[in-house]
Amino acid sequence: MDPSVLVAGETLVDFLPDADRPLASTERFARQPGGAPANVAVRLAQLDHIPWFWTRVGADPFGEFLAGVLADRGLPDRFVERDPSAKTTLAFVSGDPTSGPRFTFYRDGTADTRFQPGRVPDETLDAVEWVVVGSVLLASSPSREAVHDLVERAEARDCTVVFDLNARPELWPDADFAAETRRLLPSVDVVKASPEDLGPAGFDADAADDAALLDAVAPELHDLGPHTVFLTLGDRGAAASATAAAPWGADDATHDGHRVDAVDTTGAGDAFTAGAVAALVEGEDDLDSVLARANAVAAASTTRAGGMAELPDPESVR
């Protein structure tokens, strides 16, 4: 059967330091596949919901490495593009991986800045029910226009559009992250964000506690378009708000997360997104259960290093 989910976005190489020290004094790095949408796509495949994945890498050794990883993780290569004239994006990671990584990107004119509108045909969008996109591609043209084209055509076909709001200020020197976010949100059904993403997107993220933060930002996000807002809170779990247009109806929910011995939190938010989308695909109609499921996938993902490391099998996650 053809996939019912399409994920679109960047695939890149993360270089992880061999110790917690500044990049200037780091001598050795481990190469890992990365990119938030790529992580989401791989996690969905691990949860037995293999998606289409539209991505673009360079026709270089790093692109060859990433294409091989995606194939090894079970993703079909129909929409894995190889750019003959651009390099693959690289990201160097610093900071304590258990408290949150920081990224230094090498992404000037790389392959994932060169997505073209229309590369996913209408018949594919007619066949899928869920489309998942992130915000990194919105930072540069023509990828920005490619995302808007995809989302507009998906919306016209009644696909459920999921938007992972992922603030990376370094990538936005010539564009307005808040403006581009608000341009896309009217076409979005589900949005996932962390408190660190909300401020750069122009939302009030200064609430004293998590409940107050959700109360502050959810109504504005709902007014802009999404019927469901997921707020990931790291080791504090997650919260969600939904309107009557959501599959589970008007509701608010919180979940404290699952206690695990975290090894690496890189990609935990992406794992959360995959868990939530998997619950959508399976028809889960209880918001509390969706949060518990998404948090379980996120927690499991932190017990091994790397954003695409193997998860426990789906039954173990459940």
PDB file of C-alpha atoms in Angstrom:
ATOM      1  CA  MET A   1       0.000   0.000   0.000  1.00  0.00           C
ATOM      2  CA  ASP A   2       1.130   3.549  -0.701  1.00  0.00           C
ATOM      3  CA  PRO A   3       1.908   5.673   2.372  1.00  0.00           C
ATOM      4  CA  SER A   4      -0.853   7.765   3.935  1.00  0.00           C
ATOM      5  CA  VAL A   5       1.665  10.319   5.275  1.00  0.00           C
ATOM      6  CA  LEU A   6       4.014  12.646   3.419  1.00  0.00           C
ATOM      7  CA  VAL A   7       6.862  14.301   5.336  1.00  0.00           C
ATOM      8  CA  ALA A   8       8.754  17.131   3.638  1.00  0.00           C
ATOM      9  CA  GLY A   9      11.964  18.852   4.632  1.00  0.00           C
ATOM     10  CA  GLU A  10      15.705  18.814   5.145  1.00  0.00           C
ATOM     11  CA  THR A  11      18.091  15.943   5.677  1.00  0.00           C
ATOM     12  CA  LEU A  12      21.576  16.914   6.838  1.00  0.00           C
ATOM     13  CA  VAL A  13      24.678  15.631   8.572  1.00  0.00           C
ATOM     14  CA  ASP A  14      25.112  16.347  12.277  1.00  0.00           C
ATOM     15  CA  PHE A  15      28.681  16.298  13.588  1.00  0.00           C
ATOM     16  CA  LEU A  16      28.578  15.454  17.296  1.00  0.00           C
ATOM     17  CA  PRO A  17      31.602  16.324  19.492  1.00  0.00           C
ATOM     18  CA  ASP A  18      33.374  13.624  21.417  1.00  0.00           C
ATOM     19  CA  ALA A  19      33.023  15.623  24.650  1.00  0.00           C
ATOM     20  CA  ASP A  20      31.130  18.558  26.112  1.00  0.00           C
ATOM     21  CA  ARG A  21      33.326  21.465  25.076  1.00  0.00           C
ATOM     22  CA  PRO A  22      33.143  24.507  22.757  1.00  0.00           C
ATOM     23  CA  LEU A  23      33.467  23.839  19.054  1.00  0.00           C
ATOM     24  CA  ALA A  24      36.715  25.840  18.927  1.00  0.00           C
ATOM     25  CA  SER A  25      38.428  23.295  21.175  1.00  0.00           C
ATOM     26  CA  THR A  26      36.752  20.139  19.842  1.00  0.00           C
ATOM     27  CA  GLU A  27      39.102  17.875  17.919  1.00  0.00           C
ATOM     28  CA  ARG A  28      36.908  14.863  17.067  1.00  0.00           C
ATOM     29  CA  PHE A  29      33.319  14.527  15.866  1.00  0.00           C
ATOM     30  CA  ALA A  30      31.031  11.612  15.167  1.00  0.00           C
ATOM     31  CA  ARG A  31      29.007  11.830  11.966  1.00  0.00           C
ATOM     32  CA  GLN A  32      25.254  11.287  12.389  1.00  0.00           C
ATOM     33  CA  PRO A  33      22.286  11.715  10.046  1.00  0.00           C
ATOM     34  CA  GLY A  34      19.967  14.536  11.052  1.00  0.00           C
ATOM     35  CA  GLY A  35      17.372  17.111  10.103  1.00  0.00           C
ATOM     36  CA  ALA A  36      14.077  17.413  11.969  1.00  0.00           C
ATOM     37  CA  PRO A  37      11.807  16.216   9.127  1.00  0.00           C
ATOM     38  CA  ALA A  38      14.181  13.331   8.400  1.00  0.00           C
ATOM     39  CA  ASN A  39      14.017  12.325  12.056  1.00  0.00           C
ATOM     40  CA  VAL A  40      10.211  12.464  11.952  1.00  0.00           C
ATOM     41  CA  ALA A  41      10.081  10.336   8.805  1.00  0.00           C
ATOM     42  CA  VAL A  42      12.429   7.709  10.232  1.00  0.00           C
ATOM     43  CA  ARG A  43      10.539   7.569  13.533  1.00  0.00           C
ATOM     44  CA  LEU A  44       7.252   7.071  11.670  1.00  0.00           C
ATOM     45  CA  ALA A  45       8.803   4.168   9.777  1.00  0.00           C
ATOM     46  CA  GLN A  46       9.974   2.690  13.093  1.00  0.00           C
ATOM     47  CA  LEU A  47       6.377   2.974  14.333  1.00  0.00           C
ATOM     48  CA  ASP A  48       5.183   0.954  11.316  1.00  0.00           C
ATOM     49  CA  HIS A  49       3.829   3.975   9.424  1.00  0.00           C
ATOM     50  CA  ILE A  50       6.300   4.296   6.541  1.00  0.00           C
ATOM     51  CA  PRO A  51       5.803   7.740   4.948  1.00  0.00           C
ATOM     52  CA  TRP A  52       6.759   9.317   1.698  1.00  0.00           C
ATOM     53  CA  PHE A  53       9.694  11.600   2.435  1.00  0.00           C
ATOM     54  CA  TRP A  54      10.399  14.537   0.146  1.00  0.00           C
ATOM     55  CA  THR A  55      13.921  15.766   0.771  1.00  0.00           C
ATOM     56  CA  ARG A  56      16.903  17.090  -1.155  1.00  0.00           C
ATOM     57  CA  VAL A  57      20.582  16.366  -0.591  1.00  0.00           C
ATOM     58  CA  GLY A  58      23.704  17.060  -2.606  1.00  0.00           C
ATOM     59  CA  ALA A  59      25.210  14.701  -5.155  1.00  0.00           C
ATOM     60  CA  ASP A  60      28.270  14.476  -2.926  1.00  0.00           C
ATOM     61  CA  PRO A  61      29.626  11.921  -0.442  1.00  0.00           C
ATOM     62  CA  PHE A  62      27.511  13.322   2.406  1.00  0.00           C
ATOM     63  CA  GLY A  63      24.392  13.132   0.265  1.00  0.00           C
ATOM     64  CA  GLU A  64      25.283   9.564  -0.650  1.00  0.00           C
ATOM     65  CA  PHE A  65      25.659   8.758   3.057  1.00  0.00           C
ATOM     66  CA  LEU A  66      22.260  10.277   3.904  1.00  0.00           C
ATOM     67  CA  ALA A  67      20.440   8.635   1.020  1.00  0.00           C
ATOM     68  CA  GLY A  68      21.850   5.313   2.172  1.00  0.00           C
ATOM     69  CA  VAL A  69      20.714   5.914   5.755  1.00  0.00           C
ATOM     70  CA  LEU A  70      17.171   6.761   4.643  1.00  0.00           C
ATOM     71  CA  ALA A  71      17.044   3.604   2.533  1.00  0.00           C
ATOM     72  CA  ASP A  72      18.411   1.513   5.399  1.00  0.00           C
ATOM     73  CA  ARG A  73      15.687   2.939   7.668  1.00  0.00           C
ATOM     74  CA  GLY A  74      13.025   1.708   5.249  1.00  0.00           C
ATOM     75  CA  LEU A  75      12.015   4.977   3.578  1.00  0.00           C
ATOM     76  CA  PRO A  76      11.104   4.843  -0.129  1.00  0.00           C
ATOM     77  CA  ASP A  77      13.382   6.889  -2.373  1.00  0.00           C
ATOM     78  CA  ARG A  78      10.721   8.223  -4.757  1.00  0.00           C
ATOM     79  CA  PHE A  79      11.021  11.792  -3.435  1.00  0.00           C
ATOM     80  CA  VAL A  80      14.647  11.722  -2.234  1.00  0.00           C
ATOM     81  CA  GLU A  81      16.255  14.196  -4.638  1.00  0.00           C
ATOM     82  CA  ARG A  82      19.973  14.520  -5.404  1.00  0.00           C
ATOM     83  CA  ASP A  83      21.051  18.039  -6.375  1.00  0.00           C
ATOM     84  CA  PRO A  84      23.935  17.893  -8.896  1.00  0.00           C
ATOM     85  CA  SER A  85      24.943  21.519  -8.313  1.00  0.00           C
ATOM     86  CA  ALA A  86      24.800  21.982  -4.543  1.00  0.00           C
ATOM     87  CA  LYS A  87      26.390  20.486  -1.450  1.00  0.00           C
ATOM     88  CA  THR A  88      24.673  18.758   1.455  1.00  0.00           C
ATOM     89  CA  THR A  89      23.971  20.819   4.574  1.00  0.00           C
ATOM     90  CA  LEU A  90      26.234  20.205   7.591  1.00  0.00           C
ATOM     91  CA  ALA A  91      25.537  21.060  11.244  1.00  0.00           C
ATOM     92  CA  PHE A  92      28.076  20.992  14.072  1.00  0.00           C
ATOM     93  CA  VAL A  93      26.581  20.348  17.495  1.00  0.00           C
ATOM     94  CA  SER A  94      27.826  21.750  20.794  1.00  0.00           C
ATOM     95  CA  GLY A  95      26.574  21.800  24.366  1.00  0.00           C
ATOM     96  CA  ASP A  96      25.493  19.086  26.754  1.00  0.00           C
ATOM     97  CA  PRO A  97      23.336  16.642  24.728  1.00  0.00           C
ATOM     98  CA  THR A  98      21.213  15.801  27.784  1.00  0.00           C
ATOM     99  CA  SER A  99      20.219  19.439  28.357  1.00  0.00           C
ATOM    100  CA  GLY A 100      19.796  20.596  24.793  1.00  0.00           C
ATOM    101  CA  PRO A 101      22.156  20.819  21.817  1.00  0.00           C
ATOM    102  CA  ARG A 102      23.202  23.978  19.989  1.00  0.00           C
ATOM    103  CA  PHE A 103      23.828  23.942  16.253  1.00  0.00           C
ATOM    104  CA  THR A 104      26.243  25.723  13.922  1.00  0.00           C
ATOM    105  CA  PHE A 105      25.055  25.306  10.341  1.00  0.00           C
ATOM    106  CA  TYR A 106      26.904  25.253   7.026  1.00  0.00           C
ATOM    107  CA  ARG A 107      23.930  25.903   4.746  1.00  0.00           C
ATOM    108  CA  ASP A 108      24.755  28.654   2.253  1.00  0.00           C
ATOM    109  CA  GLY A 109      23.170  27.612  -1.042  1.00  0.00           C
ATOM    110  CA  THR A 110      23.093  23.931  -0.097  1.00  0.00           C
ATOM    111  CA  ALA A 111      20.723  21.391  -1.589  1.00  0.00           C
ATOM    112  CA  ASP A 112      17.950  21.816   0.971  1.00  0.00           C
ATOM    113  CA  THR A 113      17.696  25.537   0.156  1.00  0.00           C
ATOM    114  CA  ARG A 114      16.834  24.584  -3.445  1.00  0.00           C
ATOM    115  CA  PHE A 115      13.540  22.683  -3.208  1.00  0.00           C
ATOM    116  CA  GLN A 116      11.303  23.457  -6.186  1.00  0.00           C
ATOM    117  CA  PRO A 117       7.499  23.855  -6.132  1.00  0.00           C
ATOM    118  CA  GLY A 118       5.444  21.131  -7.758  1.00  0.00           C
ATOM    119  CA  ARG A 119       7.867  18.237  -7.352  1.00  0.00           C
ATOM    120  CA  VAL A 120       5.275  16.266  -5.363  1.00  0.00           C
ATOM    121  CA  PRO A 121       2.498  15.627  -7.884  1.00  0.00           C
ATOM    122  CA  ASP A 122      -1.171  16.240  -7.198  1.00  0.00           C
ATOM    123  CA  GLU A 123      -1.974  12.540  -7.447  1.00  0.00           C
ATOM    124  CA  THR A 124       0.336  11.841  -4.498  1.00  0.00           C
ATOM    125  CA  LEU A 125      -1.434  14.464  -2.401  1.00  0.00           C
ATOM    126  CA  ASP A 126      -4.759  12.989  -3.485  1.00  0.00           C
ATOM    127  CA  ALA A 127      -3.638   9.656  -2.030  1.00  0.00           C
ATOM    128  CA  VAL A 128      -2.206  10.793   1.340  1.00  0.00           C
ATOM    129  CA  GLU A 129      -4.163  12.019   4.356  1.00  0.00           C
ATOM    130  CA  TRP A 130      -1.424  13.724   6.406  1.00  0.00           C
ATOM    131  CA  VAL A 131       1.322  16.131   5.364  1.00  0.00           C
ATOM    132  CA  VAL A 132       4.092  17.067   7.833  1.00  0.00           C
ATOM    133  CA  VAL A 133       6.363  20.079   7.266  1.00  0.00           C
ATOM    134  CA  GLY A 134       8.897  22.015   9.339  1.00  0.00           C
ATOM    135  CA  SER A 135       9.985  25.636   9.435  1.00  0.00           C
ATOM    136  CA  VAL A 136      13.649  25.424   8.369  1.00  0.00           C
ATOM    137  CA  LEU A 137      12.863  25.383   4.642  1.00  0.00           C
ATOM    138  CA  LEU A 138      10.943  28.645   5.064  1.00  0.00           C
ATOM    139  CA  ALA A 139      14.228  30.476   5.732  1.00  0.00           C
ATOM    140  CA  SER A 140      15.293  30.629   2.090  1.00  0.00           C
ATOM    141  CA  SER A 141      13.978  30.687  -1.464  1.00  0.00           C
ATOM    142  CA  PRO A 142      13.016  28.729  -3.508  1.00  0.00           C
ATOM    143  CA  SER A 143      12.449  26.172  -0.724  1.00  0.00           C
ATOM    144  CA  ARG A 144      10.111  28.639   0.999  1.00  0.00           C
ATOM    145  CA  GLU A 145       7.856  28.775  -2.050  1.00  0.00           C
ATOM    146  CA  ALA A 146       8.014  24.993  -2.397  1.00  0.00           C
ATOM    147  CA  VAL A 147       6.668  24.530   1.146  1.00  0.00           C
ATOM    148  CA  HIS A 148       3.832  27.009   0.633  1.00  0.00           C
ATOM    149  CA  ASP A 149       2.926  25.361  -2.672  1.00  0.00           C
ATOM    150  CA  LEU A 150       2.867  21.921  -1.061  1.00  0.00           C
ATOM    151  CA  VAL A 151       0.787  23.033   1.920  1.00  0.00           C
ATOM    152  CA  GLU A 152      -1.709  24.966  -0.183  1.00  0.00           C
ATOM    153  CA  ARG A 153      -2.291  21.979  -2.465  1.00  0.00           C
ATOM    154  CA  ALA A 154      -2.522  19.633   0.542  1.00  0.00           C
ATOM    155  CA  GLU A 155      -5.082  21.932   2.196  1.00  0.00           C
ATOM    156  CA  ALA A 156      -7.151  21.997  -1.005  1.00  0.00           C
ATOM    157  CA  ARG A 157      -7.289  18.193  -0.865  1.00  0.00           C
ATOM    158  CA  ASP A 158      -8.372  18.096   2.807  1.00  0.00           C
ATOM    159  CA  CYS A 159      -5.099  16.611   4.009  1.00  0.00           C
ATOM    160  CA  THR A 160      -4.343  17.192   7.688  1.00  0.00           C
ATOM    161  CA  VAL A 161      -1.301  19.496   7.713  1.00  0.00           C
ATOM    162  CA  VAL A 162       1.096  19.200  10.665  1.00  0.00           C
ATOM    163  CA  PHE A 163       3.623  22.005  11.199  1.00  0.00           C
ATOM    164  CA  ASP A 164       6.719  21.559  13.365  1.00  0.00           C
ATOM    165  CA  LEU A 165       7.684  25.042  14.508  1.00  0.00           C
ATOM    166  CA  ASN A 166      11.458  24.821  14.844  1.00  0.00           C
ATOM    167  CA  ALA A 167      13.271  28.109  15.518  1.00  0.00           C
ATOM    168  CA  ARG A 168      16.854  28.270  14.254  1.00  0.00           C
ATOM    169  CA  PRO A 169      17.706  32.012  14.378  1.00  0.00           C
ATOM    170  CA  GLU A 170      21.085  31.524  12.677  1.00  0.00           C
ATOM    171  CA  LEU A 171      19.282  30.423   9.510  1.00  0.00           C
ATOM    172  CA  TRP A 172      17.171  33.578   9.184  1.00  0.00           C
ATOM    173  CA  PRO A 173      19.516  36.506   8.414  1.00  0.00           C
ATOM    174  CA  ASP A 174      17.486  37.729   5.417  1.00  0.00           C
ATOM    175  CA  ALA A 175      13.943  36.620   6.294  1.00  0.00           C
ATOM    176  CA  ASP A 176      11.441  37.157   9.089  1.00  0.00           C
ATOM    177  CA  PHE A 177      10.791  33.947  11.018  1.00  0.00           C
ATOM    178  CA  ALA A 178       7.672  35.322  12.719  1.00  0.00           C
ATOM    179  CA  ALA A 179       6.184  36.623   9.468  1.00  0.00           C
ATOM    180  CA  GLU A 180       6.819  33.388   7.573  1.00  0.00           C
ATOM    181  CA  THR A 181       5.393  31.339  10.440  1.00  0.00           C
ATOM    182  CA  ARG A 182       2.208  33.407  10.507  1.00  0.00           C
ATOM    183  CA  ARG A 183       1.917  33.217   6.735  1.00  0.00           C
ATOM    184  CA  LEU A 184       1.812  29.416   6.893  1.00  0.00           C
ATOM    185  CA  LEU A 185      -0.334  28.885  10.005  1.00  0.00           C
ATOM    186  CA  PRO A 186      -3.732  29.622   8.357  1.00  0.00           C
ATOM    187  CA  SER A 187      -3.231  26.499   6.218  1.00  0.00           C
ATOM    188  CA  VAL A 188      -2.133  24.323   9.159  1.00  0.00           C
ATOM    189  CA  ASP A 189      -4.300  21.944  11.235  1.00  0.00           C
ATOM    190  CA  VAL A 190      -1.805  20.854  13.911  1.00  0.00           C
ATOM    191  CA  VAL A 191       1.198  22.791  15.203  1.00  0.00           C
ATOM    192  CA  LYS A 192       3.927  21.543  17.529  1.00  0.00           C
ATOM    193  CA  ALA A 193       6.314  23.919  19.287  1.00  0.00           C
ATOM    194  CA  SER A 194       8.508  24.267  22.348  1.00  0.00           C
ATOM    195  CA  PRO A 195       8.720  27.399  24.517  1.00  0.00           C
ATOM    196  CA  GLU A 196      12.058  28.207  22.848  1.00  0.00           C
ATOM    197  CA  ASP A 197      10.320  28.304  19.454  1.00  0.00           C
ATOM    198  CA  LEU A 198       7.444  30.570  20.454  1.00  0.00           C
ATOM    199  CA  GLY A 199       9.330  33.789  21.262  1.00  0.00           C
ATOM    200  CA  PRO A 200      11.150  33.998  17.904  1.00  0.00           C
ATOM    201  CA  ALA A 201       7.811  33.280  16.202  1.00  0.00           C
ATOM    202  CA  GLY A 202       6.302  36.362  17.830  1.00  0.00           C
ATOM    203  CA  PHE A 203       4.284  34.740  20.610  1.00  0.00           C
ATOM    204  CA  ASP A 204       4.381  35.641  24.301  1.00  0.00           C
ATOM    205  CA  ALA A 205       6.572  32.914  25.813  1.00  0.00           C
ATOM    206  CA  ASP A 206       7.253  34.622  29.150  1.00  0.00           C
ATOM    207  CA  ALA A 207       4.542  32.943  31.250  1.00  0.00           C
ATOM    208  CA  ALA A 208       5.615  31.855  34.719  1.00  0.00           C
ATOM    209  CA  ASP A 209       4.552  28.220  34.356  1.00  0.00           C
ATOM    210  CA  ASP A 210       3.617  25.719  31.666  1.00  0.00           C
ATOM    211  CA  ALA A 211      -0.142  25.958  32.162  1.00  0.00           C
ATOM    212  CA  ALA A 212      -0.031  29.741  31.907  1.00  0.00           C
ATOM    213  CA  LEU A 213       2.122  29.495  28.800  1.00  0.00           C
ATOM    214  CA  LEU A 214      -0.385  27.228  27.066  1.00  0.00           C
ATOM    215  CA  ASP A 215      -3.234  29.538  28.090  1.00  0.00           C
ATOM    216  CA  ALA A 216      -1.316  32.494  26.692  1.00  0.00           C
ATOM    217  CA  VAL A 217      -0.312  31.118  23.291  1.00  0.00           C
ATOM    218  CA  ALA A 218      -2.963  28.532  22.378  1.00  0.00           C
ATOM    219  CA  PRO A 219      -5.862  30.960  21.720  1.00  0.00           C
ATOM    220  CA  GLU A 220      -3.714  33.076  19.394  1.00  0.00           C
ATOM    221  CA  LEU A 221      -2.468  30.011  17.542  1.00  0.00           C
ATOM    222  CA  HIS A 222      -6.014  28.675  17.200  1.00  0.00           C
ATOM    223  CA  ASP A 223      -7.176  32.038  15.841  1.00  0.00           C
ATOM    224  CA  LEU A 224      -4.460  31.858  13.194  1.00  0.00           C
ATOM    225  CA  GLY A 225      -5.613  28.441  11.956  1.00  0.00           C
ATOM    226  CA  PRO A 226      -4.495  25.247  13.760  1.00  0.00           C
ATOM    227  CA  HIS A 227      -7.208  23.306  15.584  1.00  0.00           C
ATOM    228  CA  THR A 228      -4.612  21.521  17.762  1.00  0.00           C
ATOM    229  CA  VAL A 229      -1.556  22.937  19.529  1.00  0.00           C
ATOM    230  CA  PHE A 230       1.098  20.652  21.037  1.00  0.00           C
ATOM    231  CA  LEU A 231       3.580  22.270  23.397  1.00  0.00           C
ATOM    232  CA  THR A 232       6.622  20.121  24.211  1.00  0.00           C
ATOM    233  CA  LEU A 233       8.241  20.864  27.566  1.00  0.00           C
ATOM    234  CA  GLY A 234      11.340  18.661  27.702  1.00  0.00           C
ATOM    235  CA  ASP A 235      11.569  16.583  30.868  1.00  0.00           C
ATOM    236  CA  ARG A 236       8.350  18.245  32.110  1.00  0.00           C
ATOM    237  CA  GLY A 237       6.324  16.399  29.497  1.00  0.00           C
ATOM    238  CA  ALA A 238       3.908  18.144  27.148  1.00  0.00           C
ATOM    239  CA  ALA A 239       0.620  20.035  26.991  1.00  0.00           C
ATOM    240  CA  ALA A 240      -2.004  20.391  24.303  1.00  0.00           C
ATOM    241  CA  SER A 241      -5.021  22.480  23.408  1.00  0.00           C
ATOM    242  CA  ALA A 242      -7.671  21.724  20.808  1.00  0.00           C
ATOM    243  CA  THR A 243     -10.788  23.361  19.384  1.00  0.00           C
ATOM    244  CA  ALA A 244     -14.062  21.727  18.397  1.00  0.00           C
ATOM    245  CA  ALA A 245     -12.644  21.221  14.882  1.00  0.00           C
ATOM    246  CA  ALA A 246     -10.091  18.682  16.162  1.00  0.00           C
ATOM    247  CA  PRO A 247     -10.724  14.921  15.899  1.00  0.00           C
ATOM    248  CA  TRP A 248     -10.932  14.784  19.707  1.00  0.00           C
ATOM    249  CA  GLY A 249     -13.098  17.898  20.035  1.00  0.00           C
ATOM    250  CA  ALA A 250     -12.468  20.931  22.213  1.00  0.00           C
ATOM    251  CA  ASP A 251     -10.109  19.877  24.991  1.00  0.00           C
ATOM    252  CA  ASP A 252      -6.972  20.695  26.960  1.00  0.00           C
ATOM    253  CA  ALA A 253      -4.533  18.075  28.209  1.00  0.00           C
ATOM    254  CA  THR A 254      -1.216  17.756  30.002  1.00  0.00           C
ATOM    255  CA  HIS A 255       1.142  14.831  30.471  1.00  0.00           C
ATOM    256  CA  ASP A 256       4.130  14.771  32.797  1.00  0.00           C
ATOM    257  CA  GLY A 257       6.213  12.572  30.511  1.00  0.00           C
ATOM    258  CA  HIS A 258       7.855   9.239  31.200  1.00  0.00           C
ATOM    259  CA  ARG A 259      10.877   8.744  33.466  1.00  0.00           C
ATOM    260  CA  VAL A 260      13.895   7.424  31.585  1.00  0.00           C
ATOM    261  CA  ASP A 261      17.667   7.622  31.864  1.00  0.00           C
ATOM    262  CA  ALA A 262      18.295  10.028  28.997  1.00  0.00           C
ATOM    263  CA  VAL A 263      21.469   9.557  26.959  1.00  0.00           C
ATOM    264  CA  ASP A 264      20.831  12.086  24.181  1.00  0.00           C
ATOM    265  CA  THR A 265      17.859  14.432  23.726  1.00  0.00           C
ATOM    266  CA  THR A 266      18.752  15.292  20.118  1.00  0.00           C
ATOM    267  CA  GLY A 267      15.614  14.750  18.055  1.00  0.00           C
ATOM    268  CA  ALA A 268      13.304  14.133  21.032  1.00  0.00           C
ATOM    269  CA  GLY A 269      10.880  16.762  19.765  1.00  0.00           C
ATOM    270  CA  ASP A 270      10.906  15.105  16.344  1.00  0.00           C
ATOM    271  CA  ALA A 271      10.133  11.761  17.971  1.00  0.00           C
ATOM    272  CA  PHE A 272       7.238  13.445  19.782  1.00  0.00           C
ATOM    273  CA  THR A 273       5.899  14.714  16.448  1.00  0.00           C
ATOM    274  CA  ALA A 274       6.151  11.233  14.950  1.00  0.00           C
ATOM    275  CA  GLY A 275       4.325   9.744  17.922  1.00  0.00           C
ATOM    276  CA  ALA A 276       1.521  12.280  17.635  1.00  0.00           C
ATOM    277  CA  VAL A 277       1.189  11.732  13.872  1.00  0.00           C
ATOM    278  CA  ALA A 278       1.164   7.964  14.378  1.00  0.00           C
ATOM    279  CA  ALA A 279      -1.691   8.385  16.850  1.00  0.00           C
ATOM    280  CA  LEU A 280      -3.541  10.480  14.267  1.00  0.00           C
ATOM    281  CA  VAL A 281      -3.021   7.850  11.587  1.00  0.00           C
ATOM    282  CA  GLU A 282      -4.356   5.156  13.918  1.00  0.00           C
ATOM    283  CA  GLY A 283      -7.491   7.173  14.638  1.00  0.00           C
ATOM    284  CA  GLU A 284      -6.799   7.996  18.293  1.00  0.00           C
ATOM    285  CA  ASP A 285      -9.597  10.352  19.391  1.00  0.00           C
ATOM    286  CA  ASP A 286      -8.522  11.103  22.978  1.00  0.00           C
ATOM    287  CA  LEU A 287      -6.110  13.996  23.427  1.00  0.00           C
ATOM    288  CA  ASP A 288      -4.706  12.650  26.708  1.00  0.00           C
ATOM    289  CA  SER A 289      -3.854   9.374  24.989  1.00  0.00           C
ATOM    290  CA  VAL A 290      -2.208  11.196  22.100  1.00  0.00           C
ATOM    291  CA  LEU A 291       0.033  13.098  24.521  1.00  0.00           C
ATOM    292  CA  ALA A 292       0.953   9.936  26.436  1.00  0.00           C
ATOM    293  CA  ARG A 293       1.808   8.153  23.186  1.00  0.00           C
ATOM    294  CA  ALA A 294       3.849  11.041  21.776  1.00  0.00           C
ATOM    295  CA  ASN A 295       5.738  11.427  25.056  1.00  0.00           C
ATOM    296  CA  ALA A 296       6.466   7.697  25.124  1.00  0.00           C
ATOM    297  CA  VAL A 297       8.076   7.850  21.674  1.00  0.00           C
ATOM    298  CA  ALA A 298      10.054  10.958  22.683  1.00  0.00           C
ATOM    299  CA  ALA A 299      11.231   9.380  25.948  1.00  0.00           C
ATOM    300  CA  ALA A 300      12.271   6.166  24.214  1.00  0.00           C
ATOM    301  CA  SER A 301      14.225   8.167  21.648  1.00  0.00           C
ATOM    302  CA  THR A 302      16.408   9.747  24.346  1.00  0.00           C
ATOM    303  CA  THR A 303      17.689   6.403  25.649  1.00  0.00           C
ATOM    304  CA  ARG A 304      20.028   5.996  22.653  1.00  0.00           C
ATOM    305  CA  ALA A 305      22.372   8.431  20.941  1.00  0.00           C
ATOM    306  CA  GLY A 306      21.309  10.014  17.674  1.00  0.00           C
ATOM    307  CA  GLY A 307      18.062  11.341  16.247  1.00  0.00           C
ATOM    308  CA  MET A 308      17.499   8.208  14.136  1.00  0.00           C
ATOM    309  CA  ALA A 309      18.663   5.442  16.474  1.00  0.00           C
ATOM    310  CA  GLU A 310      16.424   2.396  16.710  1.00  0.00           C
ATOM    311  CA  LEU A 311      13.367   2.697  18.938  1.00  0.00           C
ATOM    312  CA  PRO A 312      11.856  -0.129  20.926  1.00  0.00           C
ATOM    313  CA  ASP A 313       9.213  -1.846  18.816  1.00  0.00           C
ATOM    314  CA  PRO A 314       5.768  -0.157  18.596  1.00  0.00           C
ATOM    315  CA  GLU A 315       4.209  -2.509  21.139  1.00  0.00           C
ATOM    316  CA  SER A 316       6.885  -1.618  23.677  1.00  0.00           C
ATOM    317  CA  VAL A 317       6.201   2.070  23.110  1.00  0.00           C
ATOM    318  CA  ARG A 318       2.495   1.487  23.652  1.00  0.00           C
TER     319      ARG A 318
END
